[in-house]
Tab-separated table of C-alpha atoms and ligand atoms in Angstrom:
chain	number	residue	atom	x	y	z
W	260	MET	CA	64.347	88.063	93.157
W	261	ASN	CA	67.082	85.208	92.297
W	262	ASN	CA	70.027	86.404	94.099
W	263	LEU	CA	67.829	87.701	96.476
W	264	LEU	CA	67.329	84.239	96.811
W	265	LYS	CA	70.051	83.583	97.508
W	266	THR	CA	71.025	85.999	100.295
W	267	LEU	CA	68.315	84.705	102.092
W	268	ASN	CA	69.201	81.627	102.422
W	269	LYS	CA	72.574	81.628	102.115
W	270	ALA	CA	74.840	84.571	102.607
W	271	SER	CA	72.631	86.525	104.752
W	272	SER	CA	73.099	84.773	108.804
W	273	HIS	CA	69.236	86.304	109.431
W	274	LEU	CA	65.829	87.141	107.732
W	275	THR	CA	63.629	89.638	109.225
W	276	ILE	CA	59.860	88.547	109.631
W	277	LEU	CA	57.342	91.414	110.506
W	278	ASN	CA	60.223	93.324	112.037
W	279	LYS	CA	60.595	90.658	114.187
W	280	LYS	CA	65.034	89.236	113.321
W	281	TYR	CA	65.571	85.568	112.586
W	282	PRO	CA	69.236	83.364	112.439
W	283	THR	CA	68.623	81.267	108.999
W	284	SER	CA	69.783	77.634	108.925
W	285	GLY	CA	70.024	75.082	106.366
W	286	LYS	CA	66.284	74.157	106.804
W	287	THR	CA	65.074	77.929	105.397
W	288	ASN	CA	63.339	77.797	102.397
W	289	VAL	CA	60.876	80.898	102.557
W	290	THR	CA	61.097	82.726	99.791
W	291	PRO	CA	60.881	86.638	99.586
W	292	ASN	CA	57.769	86.616	97.400
W	293	ILE	CA	56.070	84.885	100.257
W	294	ILE	CA	57.132	87.319	102.854
W	295	ASN	CA	55.675	89.715	100.980
W	296	HIS	CA	52.010	88.199	101.987
W	297	VAL	CA	52.542	88.178	105.517
W	298	GLY	CA	51.224	90.947	107.023
W	299	LEU	CA	48.546	91.390	104.511
W	300	ASN	CA	45.776	89.727	106.373
W	301	LEU	CA	43.029	89.713	104.262
W	302	HIS	CA	40.788	88.206	107.128
W	303	ASN	CA	41.158	91.030	109.088
W	304	ASN	CA	40.501	93.640	105.878
W	305	LYS	CA	36.105	94.688	105.494
W	306	ASN	CA	37.327	94.754	101.420
W	307	SER	CA	37.736	90.961	101.133
W	308	PRO	CA	35.446	88.955	100.800
W	309	ILE	CA	37.589	86.344	103.049
W	310	TYR	CA	36.001	89.127	106.202
W	311	THR	CA	32.433	88.697	105.388
W	312	ILE	CA	33.040	84.737	105.371
W	313	ARG	CA	34.825	84.717	108.598
W	314	GLU	CA	32.152	87.244	110.125
W	315	LEU	CA	29.328	85.167	108.793
W	316	ILE	CA	30.899	81.914	110.114
W	317	GLU	CA	31.650	83.565	113.923
W	318	ASN	CA	28.020	85.190	114.163
W	319	SER	CA	26.950	81.937	113.294
W	320	PHE	CA	28.906	79.784	116.212
W	321	ASP	CA	27.894	82.605	118.317
W	322	SER	CA	24.521	82.507	117.568
W	323	ALA	CA	23.410	79.286	119.444
W	324	SER	CA	25.696	79.274	121.866
W	325	TYR	CA	25.726	79.792	126.001
W	326	ARG	CA	28.550	81.193	126.151
W	327	LYS	CA	30.004	84.103	122.762
W	328	PHE	CA	32.987	82.168	121.078
W	329	ASP	CA	36.580	84.322	122.492
W	330	LYS	CA	38.060	85.061	118.340
W	331	TYR	CA	41.658	85.313	117.874
W	332	ASN	CA	42.392	87.248	113.849
W	333	THR	CA	46.164	88.556	115.095
W	334	PHE	CA	47.938	86.236	115.597
W	335	GLU	CA	51.400	86.613	113.888
W	336	PRO	CA	52.035	83.320	111.340
W	337	VAL	CA	55.976	82.815	111.948
W	338	VAL	CA	55.177	79.587	115.231
W	339	THR	CA	57.837	76.860	116.743
W	340	VAL	CA	57.971	73.771	114.980
W	341	LYS	CA	57.199	72.522	118.466
W	342	LYS	CA	53.245	74.854	118.118
W	343	ASN	CA	52.260	73.407	114.370
W	344	PHE	CA	53.695	70.002	114.630
W	345	ASP	CA	54.747	68.751	118.073
W	346	ASP	CA	51.922	69.594	120.331
W	347	LEU	CA	49.429	68.194	118.213
W	348	GLY	CA	51.484	64.844	117.976
W	349	PHE	CA	52.539	64.654	114.382
W	350	PRO	CA	54.598	61.797	113.974
W	351	ALA	CA	58.127	62.414	113.701
W	352	ASP	CA	57.801	61.343	109.741
W	353	HIS	CA	54.180	63.505	108.893
W	354	VAL	CA	54.231	63.990	105.545
W	355	GLY	CA	53.618	67.821	106.609
W	356	ARG	CA	57.125	67.924	108.266
W	357	SER	CA	58.559	68.033	105.129
W	358	LYS	CA	61.217	71.095	103.703
W	359	SER	CA	59.010	70.356	99.880
W	360	ASP	CA	55.666	70.957	101.912
W	361	THR	CA	55.849	73.711	104.819
W	362	TYR	CA	57.993	76.979	104.275
W	363	TYR	CA	60.927	76.823	106.854
W	364	VAL	CA	62.195	79.770	108.683
W	365	ASN	CA	65.005	78.048	109.755
W	366	ASN	CA	65.057	74.728	112.718
W	367	THR	CA	63.321	75.768	115.552
W	368	HIS	CA	60.515	78.371	113.594
W	369	LEU	CA	58.328	78.177	110.503
W	370	LEU	CA	55.062	79.848	108.607
W	371	ARG	CA	52.467	78.624	110.335
W	372	THR	CA	50.905	75.520	107.993
W	373	HIS	CA	47.439	75.529	109.530
W	374	THR	CA	45.473	77.510	112.530
W	375	SER	CA	45.668	74.414	114.956
W	376	ALA	CA	48.966	76.206	115.914
W	377	HIS	CA	47.606	77.690	118.214
W	378	GLU	CA	45.179	75.064	119.944
W	379	VAL	CA	46.971	74.528	122.911
W	380	GLU	CA	48.031	78.627	123.652
W	381	CYS	CA	44.111	79.181	123.194
W	382	PHE	CA	43.090	75.538	125.743
W	383	GLU	CA	45.621	77.696	128.196
W	384	ALA	CA	43.683	80.986	128.588
W	385	LEU	CA	40.298	79.249	127.380
W	386	SER	CA	41.124	77.068	131.049
W	387	ASN	CA	41.336	80.389	133.606
W	388	CYS	CA	38.468	82.216	132.301
W	389	ASN	CA	35.038	82.368	134.813
W	390	ASP	CA	31.268	81.513	133.980
W	391	HIS	CA	29.676	84.833	132.745
W	392	GLN	CA	27.336	84.256	134.764
W	393	ASP	CA	28.075	82.970	137.619
W	394	PRO	CA	31.705	83.920	138.463
W	395	THR	CA	32.681	80.652	141.033
W	396	LYS	CA	32.671	78.132	138.552
W	397	SER	CA	34.635	77.826	135.711
W	398	SER	CA	33.628	78.492	132.082
W	399	LEU	CA	34.830	75.291	131.225
W	400	VAL	CA	31.601	74.119	132.881
W	401	ASN	CA	28.566	74.855	130.627
W	402	GLY	CA	31.317	74.983	127.898
W	403	HIS	CA	33.737	78.224	126.141
W	404	GLY	CA	34.997	78.205	122.937
W	405	TYR	CA	37.459	79.859	120.585
W	406	LEU	CA	37.636	80.703	117.484
W	407	ILE	CA	40.865	81.606	115.140
W	408	SER	CA	41.237	83.027	112.171
W	409	ALA	CA	44.951	83.439	110.570
W	410	ASP	CA	46.748	83.467	107.254
W	411	VAL	CA	48.605	80.014	106.503
W	412	TYR	CA	51.182	79.048	104.341
W	413	ARG	CA	51.592	76.212	102.234
W	414	ARG	CA	53.947	74.381	99.830
W	415	ASP	CA	52.335	73.373	97.581
W	416	GLU	CA	50.878	73.184	93.847
W	417	ILE	CA	50.032	75.783	91.314
W	418	ASP	CA	46.796	76.126	90.160
W	419	LYS	CA	43.477	78.195	90.177
W	420	THR	CA	42.202	76.893	93.677
W	421	HIS	CA	45.456	76.791	94.915
W	422	TYR	CA	47.975	79.484	96.128
W	423	PRO	CA	50.558	78.951	98.383
W	424	VAL	CA	48.290	81.466	101.299
W	425	PHE	CA	45.659	81.088	102.626
W	426	HIS	CA	43.721	81.702	105.477
W	427	GLN	CA	41.383	79.063	107.793
W	428	MET	CA	39.706	79.855	110.842
W	429	GLU	CA	39.798	77.143	113.836
W	430	GLY	CA	37.312	76.447	116.415
W	431	THR	CA	37.180	74.636	119.471
W	432	LYS	CA	34.350	74.235	121.848
W	433	THR	CA	34.864	72.294	125.204
W	434	TRP	CA	32.976	71.348	128.325
W	435	THR	CA	34.331	69.707	132.317
W	436	ARG	CA	33.071	66.365	132.283
W	437	MET	CA	30.701	64.868	134.893
W	438	ASN	CA	28.780	67.466	136.244
W	439	PRO	CA	24.810	67.535	135.783
W	440	GLU	CA	25.549	70.745	134.193
W	441	THR	CA	27.461	70.060	131.695
W	442	GLN	CA	25.382	67.997	129.683
W	443	LYS	CA	21.596	69.888	130.152
W	444	VAL	CA	24.013	72.872	128.006
W	445	MET	CA	25.154	70.943	125.443
W	446	LEU	CA	21.647	68.728	125.036
W	447	GLU	CA	19.834	72.655	125.277
W	448	GLU	CA	22.320	74.364	122.520
W	449	ILE	CA	21.768	71.135	120.746
W	450	GLU	CA	18.049	71.764	120.467
W	451	THR	CA	18.156	75.033	119.642
W	452	MET	CA	20.900	74.678	116.865
W	453	ASP	CA	18.048	72.224	115.275
W	454	GLY	CA	15.265	74.377	115.750
W	455	LEU	CA	17.256	77.383	113.664
W	456	MET	CA	18.246	74.523	111.577
W	457	LYS	CA	14.596	74.220	110.771
W	458	LYS	CA	13.118	76.981	111.078
W	459	ASN	CA	16.019	78.411	108.708
W	460	PHE	CA	17.043	75.574	106.373
W	461	PRO	CA	14.075	72.795	105.695
W	462	SER	CA	15.324	72.415	102.940
W	463	LEU	CA	18.743	71.344	103.829
W	464	THR	CA	19.786	67.214	103.961
W	465	VAL	CA	22.924	65.636	105.798
W	466	GLU	CA	24.112	62.216	104.709
W	467	ASP	CA	25.794	60.740	108.212
W	468	LYS	CA	26.527	57.073	108.794
W	469	ASP	CA	25.616	59.215	112.603
W	470	TYR	CA	27.662	55.991	114.752
W	471	VAL	CA	30.236	56.316	117.331
W	472	ARG	CA	32.669	53.288	117.010
W	473	ASP	CA	33.861	51.704	120.146
W	474	ASP	CA	36.944	49.142	119.062
W	475	ASP	CA	40.061	50.192	120.742
W	476	LYS	CA	42.130	49.160	117.506
W	477	HIS	CA	40.410	50.990	114.935
W	478	GLU	CA	41.973	54.946	114.152
W	479	ASN	CA	38.590	56.573	114.460
W	480	SER	CA	37.076	54.896	117.227
W	481	LYS	CA	36.019	56.681	120.293
W	482	GLN	CA	39.235	57.681	122.735
W	483	GLU	CA	39.466	55.023	125.656
W	484	TYR	CA	39.103	58.298	128.488
W	485	MET	CA	35.514	58.874	126.887
W	486	THR	CA	32.287	57.007	127.758
W	487	LYS	CA	30.389	55.858	123.844
W	488	GLU	CA	27.787	58.099	124.843
W	489	GLU	CA	29.857	61.330	125.761
W	490	THR	CA	31.504	61.238	123.034
W	491	SER	CA	28.711	60.857	120.768
W	492	LEU	CA	26.491	64.416	122.277
W	493	VAL	CA	30.593	66.079	121.401
W	494	VAL	CA	30.183	64.259	118.097
W	495	LYS	CA	26.313	65.709	117.805
W	496	HIS	CA	27.141	69.078	118.449
W	497	MET	CA	29.919	69.189	116.921
W	498	LYS	CA	28.253	68.331	113.873
W	499	LYS	CA	25.403	70.199	114.262
W	500	SER	CA	27.381	73.984	114.957
W	501	LEU	CA	29.194	73.168	111.746
W	502	GLU	CA	26.058	72.469	109.773
W	503	LEU	CA	25.041	75.029	110.919
W	504	ALA	CA	27.864	77.570	109.993
W	505	VAL	CA	27.780	76.627	106.441
W	506	ALA	CA	24.506	76.097	105.459
W	507	THR	CA	23.893	80.125	107.475
W	508	LEU	CA	26.672	81.251	104.071
W	509	LEU	CA	24.892	79.221	101.193
W	510	LYS	CA	21.317	80.789	103.036
W	511	HIS	CA	23.218	84.177	102.322
W	512	ARG	CA	24.241	83.067	98.638
W	513	TYR	CA	20.429	82.111	98.166
W	514	ASP	CA	18.436	85.238	99.753
W	515	HIS	CA	20.612	86.979	97.500
W	516	ASP	CA	19.735	85.313	94.143
W	517	ALA	CA	16.411	84.955	94.520
W	518	LEU	CA	16.114	89.158	95.361
W	519	LYS	CA	17.501	89.282	92.149
W	520	ASP	CA	15.532	86.837	90.722
W	521	LYS	CA	11.935	86.654	92.017
W	522	SER	CA	11.765	83.154	89.756
W	523	PHE	CA	14.943	82.184	91.981
W	524	LYS	CA	14.006	78.738	94.186
W	525	ASN	CA	16.304	78.091	96.818
W	526	PRO	CA	18.117	74.324	95.878
W	527	GLU	CA	17.520	71.282	98.390
W	528	ILE	CA	21.247	72.157	100.561
W	529	LYS	CA	23.155	68.735	100.567
W	530	MET	CA	26.503	68.323	103.126
W	531	ARG	CA	27.523	64.433	104.082
W	532	TRP	CA	29.925	63.515	106.425
W	533	ILE	CA	33.344	61.794	105.605
W	534	GLU	CA	35.659	59.693	108.356
W	535	ALA	CA	38.673	61.535	108.361
W	536	TYR	CA	42.317	61.165	110.302
W	537	PHE	CA	44.048	64.379	112.311
W	538	PRO	CA	46.694	63.616	114.574
W	539	TRP	CA	44.992	65.244	117.348
W	540	THR	CA	41.525	64.518	117.500
W	541	LYS	CA	39.665	61.380	117.545
W	542	PRO	CA	37.478	60.300	115.999
W	543	SER	CA	37.786	62.515	113.479
W	544	PHE	CA	35.615	64.193	110.550
W	545	GLU	CA	35.121	66.144	107.239
W	546	LEU	CA	32.231	67.525	106.054
W	547	GLU	CA	31.314	67.854	102.117
W	548	ILE	CA	28.973	69.959	100.469
W	549	TYR	CA	26.969	69.662	97.649
W	550	TYR	CA	27.444	72.787	94.859
W	551	ASN	CA	27.119	73.584	91.528
W	552	ASN	CA	26.614	69.600	90.650
W	553	GLU	CA	29.932	69.043	92.578
W	554	TRP	CA	30.641	67.441	96.229
W	555	LEU	CA	33.564	69.846	97.870
W	556	GLU	CA	35.522	69.116	100.964
W	557	VAL	CA	34.950	72.413	103.018
W	558	LEU	CA	36.450	71.235	106.726
W	559	GLY	CA	38.179	68.856	108.738
W	560	CYS	CA	37.372	67.833	112.618
W	561	GLY	CA	37.001	65.615	115.277
W	562	VAL	CA	36.732	65.139	118.953
W	563	THR	CA	40.277	66.366	120.859
W	564	ARG	CA	42.374	64.121	122.257
W	565	ASN	CA	42.975	64.245	125.832
W	566	SER	CA	46.832	64.818	124.909
W	567	VAL	CA	45.811	68.448	123.588
W	568	PHE	CA	44.549	69.328	126.515
W	569	LYS	CA	47.238	67.891	128.698
W	570	ASN	CA	49.902	70.020	126.618
W	571	ALA	CA	47.269	73.471	127.301
W	572	GLY	CA	48.107	71.786	131.463
W	573	MET	CA	44.537	71.331	131.771
W	574	GLU	CA	42.807	68.428	133.941
W	575	SER	CA	42.780	66.932	130.664
W	576	GLU	CA	40.539	63.930	132.209
W	577	ASN	CA	38.248	66.312	133.386
W	578	GLN	CA	38.050	67.593	129.683
W	579	ILE	CA	35.888	67.112	126.536
W	580	GLY	CA	35.597	68.931	123.424
W	581	TRP	CA	35.766	69.307	119.551
W	582	ALA	CA	38.368	70.972	117.521
W	583	PHE	CA	37.683	72.518	113.309
W	584	GLY	CA	39.691	74.237	110.920
W	585	ILE	CA	38.178	75.530	107.616
W	586	GLY	CA	38.864	76.865	104.727
W	587	LEU	CA	38.142	80.463	104.434
W	588	ASP	CA	39.240	81.152	100.416
W	589	ARG	CA	37.649	78.233	98.924
W	590	LEU	CA	34.830	79.432	100.757
W	591	ALA	CA	34.406	82.779	99.342
W	592	MET	CA	35.686	81.536	95.587
W	593	LEU	CA	32.173	79.203	95.713
W	594	LEU	CA	30.542	81.629	97.441
W	595	TYR	CA	31.465	84.487	95.421
W	596	ASN	CA	31.788	82.563	92.679
W	597	ILE	CA	35.192	83.734	91.771
W	598	LYS	CA	37.124	81.494	89.317
W	599	ASP	CA	40.648	82.200	89.735
W	600	ILE	CA	42.641	82.567	94.163
W	601	ARG	CA	44.983	84.921	92.286
W	602	LEU	CA	42.047	87.038	92.075
W	603	LEU	CA	41.981	87.099	96.501
W	604	TRP	CA	44.709	89.233	96.070
W	605	SER	CA	44.128	91.356	93.056
W	606	LYS	CA	44.602	95.565	93.508
W	607	ASP	CA	42.614	95.937	90.440
W	608	LYS	CA	39.874	98.177	90.407
W	609	ARG	CA	38.067	95.767	88.801
W	610	PHE	CA	37.754	93.439	91.688
W	611	THR	CA	38.433	95.384	94.985
W	612	SER	CA	35.192	98.359	93.763
W	613	GLN	CA	32.936	94.974	93.467
W	614	PHE	CA	33.720	94.739	97.337
W	615	GLU	CA	34.368	97.819	98.804
W	616	GLY	CA	31.379	98.415	101.115
W	617	ARG	CA	29.770	95.609	101.047
W	618	THR	CA	31.020	93.395	104.225
W	619	GLY	CA	28.526	90.910	104.944
W	620	GLU	CA	27.352	90.798	101.593
W	621	ILE	CA	27.832	87.363	98.881
W	622	PHE	CA	26.961	88.093	95.757
W	623	GLU	CA	27.416	87.012	92.279
W	624	PHE	CA	31.365	88.335	91.723
W	625	LYS	CA	31.213	89.679	87.703
W	626	PRO	CA	34.769	88.360	86.757
W	627	PHE	CA	36.328	90.881	83.959
W	628	SER	CA	37.653	90.821	80.446
W	629	THR	CA	40.600	88.197	81.486
W	630	TYR	CA	43.999	87.685	79.486
W	631	ALA	CA	45.658	85.119	77.553
W	632	ILE	CA	47.137	82.425	79.611
W	633	THR	CA	50.741	81.855	77.292
W	634	THR	CA	51.876	78.612	78.514
W	635	ARG	CA	55.582	77.235	78.472
W	636	ASP	CA	57.317	73.546	78.595
W	637	VAL	CA	59.753	72.997	80.252
W	638	SER	CA	61.644	69.444	79.455
W	639	PHE	CA	65.361	67.957	81.166
W	640	TYR	CA	67.148	65.413	82.544
W	641	LYS	CA	67.231	64.824	86.159
W	642	THR	CA	70.636	64.839	87.785
W	643	LYS	CA	68.979	63.987	91.687
W	644	GLU	CA	66.585	63.661	93.713
W	645	MET	CA	63.892	66.555	93.438
W	646	ASN	CA	60.182	67.414	94.398
W	647	PRO	CA	57.510	68.850	91.626
W	648	ASN	CA	57.076	71.035	95.002
W	649	ASP	CA	60.518	72.340	94.336
W	650	VAL	CA	60.337	73.482	91.222
W	651	MET	CA	55.964	74.915	91.759
W	652	GLU	CA	58.826	77.050	94.190
W	653	ILE	CA	61.232	78.884	91.820
W	654	VAL	CA	57.903	78.910	89.179
W	655	ARG	CA	55.975	80.779	92.057
W	656	ASP	CA	59.400	82.917	92.971
W	657	GLU	CA	60.134	83.932	89.804
W	658	ALA	CA	56.903	84.546	88.154
W	659	ASN	CA	54.402	85.643	91.312
W	660	THR	CA	51.122	86.265	91.057
W	661	TRP	CA	51.523	85.894	86.673
W	662	CYS	CA	51.525	82.124	87.495
W	663	TYR	CA	48.710	81.165	86.384
W	664	SER	CA	48.904	77.169	86.541
W	665	CYS	CA	52.019	74.799	86.613
W	666	GLU	CA	51.570	70.913	85.872
W	667	LEU	CA	54.362	68.004	86.041
W	668	ILE	CA	52.695	66.610	82.372
W	669	ASP	CA	55.157	63.666	81.226
W	670	GLU	CA	57.420	61.514	83.695
W	671	PHE	CA	60.128	59.043	81.863
W	672	HIS	CA	63.453	57.014	82.211
W	673	ASN	CA	65.165	57.056	79.058
W	674	LYS	CA	67.435	53.811	79.284
W	675	LYS	CA	70.379	54.389	76.638
W	676	VAL	CA	71.446	57.183	78.479
W	677	ASP	CA	69.893	55.495	81.923
W	678	LYS	CA	68.777	59.355	83.161
W	679	THR	CA	64.676	59.663	83.489
W	680	SER	CA	63.232	63.088	81.605
W	681	ASN	CA	60.345	65.144	83.552
W	682	THR	CA	58.401	67.977	81.003
W	683	TYR	CA	56.882	70.561	83.492
W	684	ARG	CA	53.554	72.477	81.738
W	685	ILE	CA	53.974	76.114	83.043
W	686	SER	CA	50.836	78.586	81.946
W	687	TYR	CA	51.510	82.449	82.453
W	688	GLN	CA	48.910	85.092	83.202
W	689	ASN	CA	48.886	89.191	84.358
W	690	LEU	CA	45.522	89.138	85.628
W	691	GLU	CA	45.248	93.407	84.716
W	692	ARG	CA	47.008	93.763	81.292
W	693	ASN	CA	48.812	91.270	78.028
W	694	ILE	CA	52.356	90.587	79.119
W	695	THR	CA	54.305	90.272	75.673
W	696	ASN	CA	56.229	87.045	74.622
W	697	GLU	CA	59.149	88.950	75.711
W	698	GLU	CA	58.796	88.475	79.623
W	699	ILE	CA	57.191	85.635	79.557
W	700	ASN	CA	60.453	84.466	78.576
W	701	ALA	CA	62.718	85.949	80.327
W	702	ILE	CA	60.768	84.926	82.991
W	703	ASN	CA	61.189	81.108	82.011
W	704	ASP	CA	64.691	81.676	81.372
W	705	LYS	CA	65.163	82.658	84.921
W	706	VAL	CA	63.636	79.671	85.399
W	707	VAL	CA	65.731	77.044	83.560
W	708	ASP	CA	68.831	79.041	84.832
W	709	ARG	CA	67.387	78.238	88.481
W	710	LEU	CA	66.626	75.123	88.115
W	711	VAL	CA	70.365	74.179	86.578
W	712	ALA	CA	71.503	76.701	89.240
W	713	GLU	CA	69.653	73.945	92.469
W	714	PHE	CA	68.840	71.361	91.469
W	715	GLU	CA	71.698	70.438	88.248
W	716	ILE	CA	68.930	69.753	85.805
W	717	GLU	CA	69.841	69.240	82.241
W	718	PRO	CA	67.596	71.252	79.952
W	719	ARG	CA	66.553	68.977	77.309
W	720	LEU	CA	65.769	71.039	73.722
Z	1423	FA5	C1	43.709	70.834	108.899
Z	1423	FA5	O1	44.596	72.054	108.461
Z	1423	FA5	C2	43.061	70.514	110.091
Z	1423	FA5	N1	44.233	71.853	110.717
Z	1423	FA5	C3	42.270	71.239	110.416
Z	1423	FA5	C4	41.506	70.368	111.407
Z	1423	FA5	C5	41.550	71.502	112.402
Z	1423	FA5	C6	41.301	69.200	112.068
Z	1423	FA5	C7	41.082	71.344	113.410
Z	1423	FA5	C8	41.030	68.773	113.329
Z	1423	FA5	C9	40.597	70.032	113.973
Z	1423	FA5	P1	43.260	70.515	105.840
Z	1423	FA5	O2	44.924	70.450	105.861
Z	1423	FA5	O3	42.503	69.645	105.051
Z	1423	FA5	O4	42.920	70.813	107.858
Z	1423	FA5	O5	42.717	71.952	106.085
Z	1423	FA5	C10	41.378	72.335	106.089
Z	1423	FA5	C11	40.627	72.975	105.165
Z	1423	FA5	O6	41.439	74.078	104.401
Z	1423	FA5	C12	40.300	72.203	104.039
Z	1423	FA5	O7	39.169	71.305	104.124
Z	1423	FA5	C13	40.196	73.335	102.518
Z	1423	FA5	O8	39.266	74.217	102.933
Z	1423	FA5	C14	41.534	74.487	103.350
Z	1423	FA5	N2	42.899	74.037	102.270
Z	1423	FA5	C15	43.304	72.960	102.426
Z	1423	FA5	N3	44.395	73.966	101.556
Z	1423	FA5	C16	43.946	74.398	101.022
Z	1423	FA5	C17	45.141	75.656	100.031
Z	1423	FA5	N4	45.441	74.613	99.567
Z	1423	FA5	N5	44.375	76.352	99.439
Z	1423	FA5	C18	43.466	76.876	100.680
Z	1423	FA5	N6	42.253	75.931	100.731
Z	1423	FA5	C19	42.700	74.608	101.168
Z	1424	MG	MG1	41.858	67.872	104.449
């Protein structure tokens, strides 16, 4: 693996992803292990829980909409820096752009870090659609939206809720302003969604401050080109659509529990809205749900910025709309009670057999025996700047799914030698069998060798 990586980064002038050849550059940091995940597309695999979560959310969005959402589920993951960051207004110094957070193919291309990378091209497609009932009119008058599901890639920490590849669904809905029909359809849809909520989720409570800021200096204020009333209407439509989608998932799980256990009572579904920041929406929010005695963030969203419409060549002052991005893997883990994110990728029969032929169902995953977790501490003096994500990446590349977690557990400055010491604790576990100490030592030695070769660390014994 070590040599392969060197080949990728240094010697080889090209690398191939999904049969396409890309020239490499000094910025290239995508590893063979990551490239091996490209094309697995769990969101399109009927036997993966990710597929079911996607489908249930898609159905929920269509259930109350005048026009069904356009679905995009096969976008390839290599995109330009322009699509992933520039078009969305990411500032030049945003941490998301750094090599320690993002997998770069070369200077101009990367593995998308979120499904928002496809917003602009999907808006371009939307702006050319006609209304399905009246083809003389643009579909945007009465509202038209799209849903994109895809694999996304982030250089991140390693633990049981983080994996460098996960899946997101993006969605937006957009209308033409200043048109009496627009407002009527928006209000009708809100009413339909309200009706569905009251009927299907009588025990749902939502904590929401429910106001729109009208203060140009505030980061989360309404946009200048929209009125307060319009903003309010778009936010309301967005929040209802998202509450309905998430509540639908929870209900599927509770219905299953009730079927298994006659005394099971539907718990109260609790959600809350928090203010957030994204460069391409304003105002922006996050939705959290209360599940198993904890508040969990499930999605980010907001009112689409005028600049995004403009970048898609639309008559930007004429458009209003919302957008969201939701993580499918964490929702799957939550609803099926899958405790380790690596399991989603497992080919072990004890995992896959529980999902085969059960598309569309949410149920309790039955955990199977797990194997020992073995820990190794790696201590060293740093001789140059390094980011914890760089260490994680080397561990991930050498150990692949055998790595359960990796964390920086100690850092101190030794005044006598004027050096900073770091200790990382790496936990190894194979989900499918026991691994021997020799196997673990071999991997751990490779990790240390790589740290010496690439970061000139001085190992401490
Ligand atoms: C985004 O990625 C934005 N693109 C979302 C968005 C879209 C906002 C459109 C506004 C408009 P964020 O980084 O918070 O935001 O990720 C969105 C969701 O993806 C999170 O709420 C979470 O559910 C999931 N997620 C994020 N990081 C991980 C990870 N490492 N592993 C699993 N799921 C993750
Ligand atoms: Mg977030």
